[in-house]
Amino acid sequence: MTSALRPHSRHLDLGTGVLHNTRLLERRLSDMSSYYADQKAVQELLAENPLIYQVYDAPIPEREGELCHCTTVLKPGRVGDEYFMTKGHHHEVDSAEIYYILSGSGYLVMETRDGQASELAVGPGSIAYIPPGWAHRTVNTGDSDMVFYCVWFGNGGHDYASIATKGFLRRIVAAGGVPAVIDRSAK
Ligand code: S6P
Ligand code: ZN
């Protein structure tokens, strides 16, 4: 199978995470207000509706044989005691993904549909391997942008619905000023 694409490259600005000649997607609090546990804090912050993250998504065809890739710039901040985070998703086709953390620090929160969970602390230089079947979310626990580069299978697809409905088994919150991993149901 020959790709419709010609060999090419694009420029990644290592300082800002901007990946040039890509599609920019922005997620503000209003795009994901139900994802945070503290709904009183959500309501208070919605007036300002902060930018939570940006995705610079390379325009690669979503089909078998291709490698989709993008950078994400996840802002620092909290909603109540819960750190800013991405929505998180499963891939529709169980398939692996690589995350390369360029700057900032936080957690990759992962889980399987049968209830296994993992919270991986990552920082600059971390290359995280997300095995097939593990849903994933990134959480910025630092005080600067968390920038990371991801590569996944073109035919992987994205399933946001199950996470949007149930959330992850664990949340990352500030407890006494430091990050703590707590169960989803904990107050
Ligand atoms: C894509 C990969 C990342 C995320 C991005 C935003 O498979 O995992 O590029 O898309 O970090 O997160 P989300 O959960 O809103 O797609
Ligand atoms: Zn993914």
mmCIF file of C-alpha atoms and ligand atoms in Angstrom:
data_model
loop_
_atom_site.group_PDB
_atom_site.id
_atom_site.type_symbol
_atom_site.label_atom_id
_atom_site.label_comp_id
_atom_site.label_asym_id
_atom_site.label_seq_id
_atom_site.Cartn_x
_atom_site.Cartn_y
_atom_site.Cartn_z
ATOM 1 C CA MET A 1 0.000 0.000 0.000
ATOM 2 C CA THR A 2 1.478 3.351 -1.019
ATOM 3 C CA SER A 3 0.558 6.416 1.024
ATOM 4 C CA ALA A 4 -1.070 9.382 -0.658
ATOM 5 C CA LEU A 5 1.543 11.440 1.179
ATOM 6 C CA ARG A 6 4.964 12.365 -0.169
ATOM 7 C CA PRO A 7 7.972 12.149 2.189
ATOM 8 C CA HIS A 8 7.988 15.331 4.236
ATOM 9 C CA SER A 9 8.977 16.939 7.527
ATOM 10 C CA ARG A 10 7.600 19.707 9.683
ATOM 11 C CA HIS A 11 9.234 21.875 12.314
ATOM 12 C CA LEU A 12 8.737 21.446 16.040
ATOM 13 C CA ASP A 13 9.579 24.479 18.160
ATOM 14 C CA LEU A 14 11.131 22.815 21.212
ATOM 15 C CA GLY A 15 10.614 25.904 23.347
ATOM 16 C CA THR A 16 6.878 26.289 22.855
ATOM 17 C CA GLY A 17 5.731 22.896 21.552
ATOM 18 C CA VAL A 18 4.291 24.483 18.418
ATOM 19 C CA LEU A 19 4.358 21.950 15.559
ATOM 20 C CA HIS A 20 4.176 23.948 12.363
ATOM 21 C CA ASN A 21 1.816 23.288 9.438
ATOM 22 C CA THR A 22 -0.681 21.396 11.569
ATOM 23 C CA ARG A 23 -4.293 21.750 12.725
ATOM 24 C CA LEU A 24 -4.674 23.548 16.059
ATOM 25 C CA LEU A 25 -7.271 22.221 18.474
ATOM 26 C CA GLU A 26 -7.989 24.081 21.717
ATOM 27 C CA ARG A 27 -9.726 22.778 24.811
ATOM 28 C CA ARG A 28 -11.077 25.268 27.318
ATOM 29 C CA LEU A 29 -12.769 24.482 30.614
ATOM 30 C CA SER A 30 -16.194 24.832 28.965
ATOM 31 C CA ASP A 31 -15.257 21.998 26.580
ATOM 32 C CA MET A 32 -14.695 19.586 29.451
ATOM 33 C CA SER A 33 -16.454 20.994 32.523
ATOM 34 C CA SER A 34 -18.004 17.644 33.482
ATOM 35 C CA TYR A 35 -14.594 15.967 33.658
ATOM 36 C CA TYR A 36 -13.620 17.666 36.927
ATOM 37 C CA ALA A 37 -14.849 16.409 40.285
ATOM 38 C CA ASP A 38 -15.346 19.767 42.021
ATOM 39 C CA GLN A 39 -18.340 21.244 40.187
ATOM 40 C CA LYS A 40 -18.479 24.288 42.481
ATOM 41 C CA ALA A 41 -14.902 25.156 41.440
ATOM 42 C CA VAL A 42 -15.861 24.556 37.791
ATOM 43 C CA GLN A 43 -18.718 27.060 38.036
ATOM 44 C CA GLU A 44 -16.461 29.692 39.623
ATOM 45 C CA LEU A 45 -13.743 29.257 36.975
ATOM 46 C CA LEU A 46 -16.117 29.192 34.001
ATOM 47 C CA ALA A 47 -16.410 32.983 34.052
ATOM 48 C CA GLU A 48 -12.769 33.117 33.022
ATOM 49 C CA ASN A 49 -13.018 29.863 30.997
ATOM 50 C CA PRO A 50 -9.249 29.128 31.001
ATOM 51 C CA LEU A 51 -7.455 27.424 28.160
ATOM 52 C CA ILE A 52 -6.579 23.912 29.399
ATOM 53 C CA TYR A 53 -4.632 22.545 26.418
ATOM 54 C CA GLN A 54 -3.740 22.926 22.760
ATOM 55 C CA VAL A 55 -3.064 20.128 20.274
ATOM 56 C CA TYR A 56 -1.004 20.676 17.109
ATOM 57 C CA ASP A 57 -2.176 17.745 15.010
ATOM 58 C CA ALA A 58 -0.267 16.754 11.869
ATOM 59 C CA PRO A 59 -2.667 16.178 8.949
ATOM 60 C CA ILE A 60 -1.995 12.471 8.408
ATOM 61 C CA PRO A 61 -4.689 10.193 6.913
ATOM 62 C CA GLU A 62 -6.292 8.078 9.634
ATOM 63 C CA ARG A 63 -5.754 4.688 8.081
ATOM 64 C CA GLU A 64 -3.721 1.514 8.548
ATOM 65 C CA GLY A 65 -0.031 1.879 7.784
ATOM 66 C CA GLU A 66 0.162 5.599 8.624
ATOM 67 C CA LEU A 67 1.549 7.109 11.855
ATOM 68 C CA CYS A 68 -0.471 9.985 13.262
ATOM 69 C CA HIS A 69 1.448 12.437 15.440
ATOM 70 C CA CYS A 70 1.002 15.720 17.254
ATOM 71 C CA THR A 71 2.239 17.850 20.103
ATOM 72 C CA THR A 72 0.143 18.825 23.104
ATOM 73 C CA VAL A 73 0.693 21.924 25.246
ATOM 74 C CA LEU A 74 -1.040 21.302 28.573
ATOM 75 C CA LYS A 75 -1.331 24.424 30.712
ATOM 76 C CA PRO A 76 -0.553 24.557 34.450
ATOM 77 C CA GLY A 77 -3.427 25.144 36.815
ATOM 78 C CA ARG A 78 -6.128 23.509 38.891
ATOM 79 C CA VAL A 79 -9.885 23.207 39.119
ATOM 80 C CA GLY A 80 -10.349 23.048 42.878
ATOM 81 C CA ASP A 81 -7.674 20.595 43.979
ATOM 82 C CA GLU A 82 -7.601 18.729 40.645
ATOM 83 C CA TYR A 83 -4.783 19.578 38.251
ATOM 84 C CA PHE A 84 -5.437 20.608 34.649
ATOM 85 C CA MET A 85 -5.588 17.491 32.470
ATOM 86 C CA THR A 86 -6.532 16.220 29.048
ATOM 87 C CA LYS A 87 -9.887 14.537 28.457
ATOM 88 C CA GLY A 88 -8.321 11.116 27.957
ATOM 89 C CA HIS A 89 -9.477 8.334 25.697
ATOM 90 C CA HIS A 90 -9.226 4.743 24.579
ATOM 91 C CA HIS A 91 -8.208 3.987 21.035
ATOM 92 C CA GLU A 92 -11.040 2.304 19.125
ATOM 93 C CA VAL A 93 -8.618 -0.283 17.789
ATOM 94 C CA ASP A 94 -6.412 -1.503 20.656
ATOM 95 C CA SER A 95 -3.004 -0.194 19.604
ATOM 96 C CA ALA A 96 0.081 1.233 21.295
ATOM 97 C CA GLU A 97 1.131 4.871 21.508
ATOM 98 C CA ILE A 98 4.407 6.649 22.348
ATOM 99 C CA TYR A 99 4.548 9.873 24.394
ATOM 100 C CA TYR A 100 7.791 11.865 24.512
ATOM 101 C CA ILE A 101 7.774 14.543 27.201
ATOM 102 C CA LEU A 102 9.642 17.644 26.019
ATOM 103 C CA SER A 103 9.071 19.943 28.993
ATOM 104 C CA GLY A 104 7.097 20.256 32.182
ATOM 105 C CA SER A 105 6.124 17.465 34.512
ATOM 106 C CA GLY A 106 3.125 15.474 35.551
ATOM 107 C CA TYR A 107 1.458 12.108 35.243
ATOM 108 C CA LEU A 108 0.251 9.776 32.550
ATOM 109 C CA VAL A 109 -2.860 8.206 34.033
ATOM 110 C CA MET A 110 -3.752 4.929 32.348
ATOM 111 C CA GLU A 111 -6.195 2.095 32.803
ATOM 112 C CA THR A 112 -7.628 -0.931 31.040
ATOM 113 C CA ARG A 113 -11.271 -1.785 30.532
ATOM 114 C CA ASP A 114 -10.883 -4.695 32.974
ATOM 115 C CA GLY A 115 -9.788 -2.416 35.822
ATOM 116 C CA GLN A 116 -5.974 -2.322 35.836
ATOM 117 C CA ALA A 117 -4.599 1.145 36.577
ATOM 118 C CA SER A 118 -1.241 2.906 36.281
ATOM 119 C CA GLU A 119 -0.114 6.412 37.184
ATOM 120 C CA LEU A 120 3.253 7.144 35.625
ATOM 121 C CA ALA A 121 5.237 10.195 36.777
ATOM 122 C CA VAL A 122 6.873 11.790 33.719
ATOM 123 C CA GLY A 123 9.104 14.753 33.008
ATOM 124 C CA PRO A 124 11.452 16.144 30.369
ATOM 125 C CA GLY A 125 13.073 13.287 28.437
ATOM 126 C CA SER A 126 10.548 10.633 29.490
ATOM 127 C CA ILE A 127 9.452 8.372 26.682
ATOM 128 C CA ALA A 128 6.299 6.621 27.835
ATOM 129 C CA TYR A 129 4.963 3.484 26.193
ATOM 130 C CA ILE A 130 1.198 3.108 26.312
ATOM 131 C CA PRO A 131 0.410 -0.537 25.557
ATOM 132 C CA PRO A 132 -2.600 -1.558 23.449
ATOM 133 C CA GLY A 133 -5.808 -1.463 25.466
ATOM 134 C CA TRP A 134 -4.741 1.212 27.984
ATOM 135 C CA ALA A 135 -6.798 4.415 28.055
ATOM 136 C CA HIS A 136 -4.626 7.457 28.734
ATOM 137 C CA ARG A 137 -4.843 10.973 30.139
ATOM 138 C CA THR A 138 -2.076 13.485 30.898
ATOM 139 C CA VAL A 139 -2.079 15.619 34.051
ATOM 140 C CA ASN A 140 0.146 18.681 34.510
ATOM 141 C CA THR A 141 1.252 18.874 38.153
ATOM 142 C CA GLY A 142 3.944 21.492 37.554
ATOM 143 C CA ASP A 143 3.809 25.266 37.345
ATOM 144 C CA SER A 144 4.759 25.586 33.664
ATOM 145 C CA ASP A 145 3.436 24.275 30.351
ATOM 146 C CA MET A 146 3.736 20.510 29.957
ATOM 147 C CA VAL A 147 4.670 19.803 26.340
ATOM 148 C CA PHE A 148 4.707 16.340 24.821
ATOM 149 C CA TYR A 149 4.906 14.684 21.425
ATOM 150 C CA CYS A 150 2.745 11.636 20.623
ATOM 151 C CA VAL A 151 2.771 9.035 17.860
ATOM 152 C CA TRP A 152 -0.064 6.529 17.334
ATOM 153 C CA PHE A 153 -1.400 4.195 14.668
ATOM 154 C CA GLY A 154 -3.352 5.771 11.842
ATOM 155 C CA ASN A 155 -6.151 3.233 12.156
ATOM 156 C CA GLY A 156 -6.302 3.527 15.981
ATOM 157 C CA GLY A 157 -9.263 5.915 16.117
ATOM 158 C CA HIS A 158 -10.396 7.552 19.373
ATOM 159 C CA ASP A 159 -13.084 6.542 21.849
ATOM 160 C CA TYR A 160 -13.832 9.415 24.230
ATOM 161 C CA ALA A 161 -17.287 8.261 25.294
ATOM 162 C CA SER A 162 -16.413 5.741 27.979
ATOM 163 C CA ILE A 163 -14.050 8.124 29.798
ATOM 164 C CA ALA A 164 -16.458 11.042 29.398
ATOM 165 C CA THR A 165 -19.145 8.967 31.093
ATOM 166 C CA LYS A 166 -17.223 7.190 33.850
ATOM 167 C CA GLY A 167 -13.940 9.073 34.232
ATOM 168 C CA PHE A 168 -10.719 7.309 35.186
ATOM 169 C CA LEU A 169 -10.389 5.093 38.262
ATOM 170 C CA ARG A 170 -7.872 7.512 39.797
ATOM 171 C CA ARG A 171 -7.530 11.284 39.935
ATOM 172 C CA ILE A 172 -4.444 13.423 40.546
ATOM 173 C CA VAL A 173 -5.022 16.176 43.090
ATOM 174 C CA ALA A 174 -3.011 18.615 45.160
ATOM 175 C CA ALA A 175 -2.890 17.489 48.789
ATOM 176 C CA GLY A 176 -0.953 19.824 51.049
ATOM 177 C CA GLY A 177 0.522 21.437 47.942
ATOM 178 C CA VAL A 178 1.918 18.212 46.453
ATOM 179 C CA PRO A 179 0.404 15.813 43.900
ATOM 180 C CA ALA A 180 -1.460 12.821 45.263
ATOM 181 C CA VAL A 181 -3.171 9.922 43.514
ATOM 182 C CA ILE A 182 -6.652 9.252 44.876
ATOM 183 C CA ASP A 183 -9.531 6.973 43.962
ATOM 184 C CA ARG A 184 -12.205 8.426 41.708
ATOM 185 C CA SER A 185 -14.810 8.217 44.465
ATOM 186 C CA ALA A 186 -12.639 9.903 47.144
ATOM 187 C CA LYS A 187 -13.588 13.397 48.308
HETATM 188 C C1 S6P B 1 -3.678 10.958 20.639
HETATM 189 C C2 S6P B 1 -2.830 11.252 21.851
HETATM 190 C C3 S6P B 1 -2.703 12.730 22.230
HETATM 191 C C4 S6P B 1 -4.005 13.364 22.761
HETATM 192 C C5 S6P B 1 -3.811 14.788 23.259
HETATM 193 C C6 S6P B 1 -5.090 15.391 23.826
HETATM 194 O O1 S6P B 1 -3.979 9.611 20.532
HETATM 195 O O2 S6P B 1 -3.168 10.461 22.951
HETATM 196 O O3 S6P B 1 -2.247 13.437 21.139
HETATM 197 O O4 S6P B 1 -4.986 13.370 21.765
HETATM 198 O O5 S6P B 1 -2.826 14.822 24.242
HETATM 199 O O6 S6P B 1 -5.754 14.528 24.679
HETATM 200 P P1 S6P B 1 -7.256 14.063 24.379
HETATM 201 O O7 S6P B 1 -7.532 12.997 25.385
HETATM 202 O O8 S6P B 1 -8.131 15.250 24.501
HETATM 203 O O9 S6P B 1 -7.250 13.525 22.965
HETATM 204 ZN ZN ZN B 2 -4.053 8.426 22.418
#
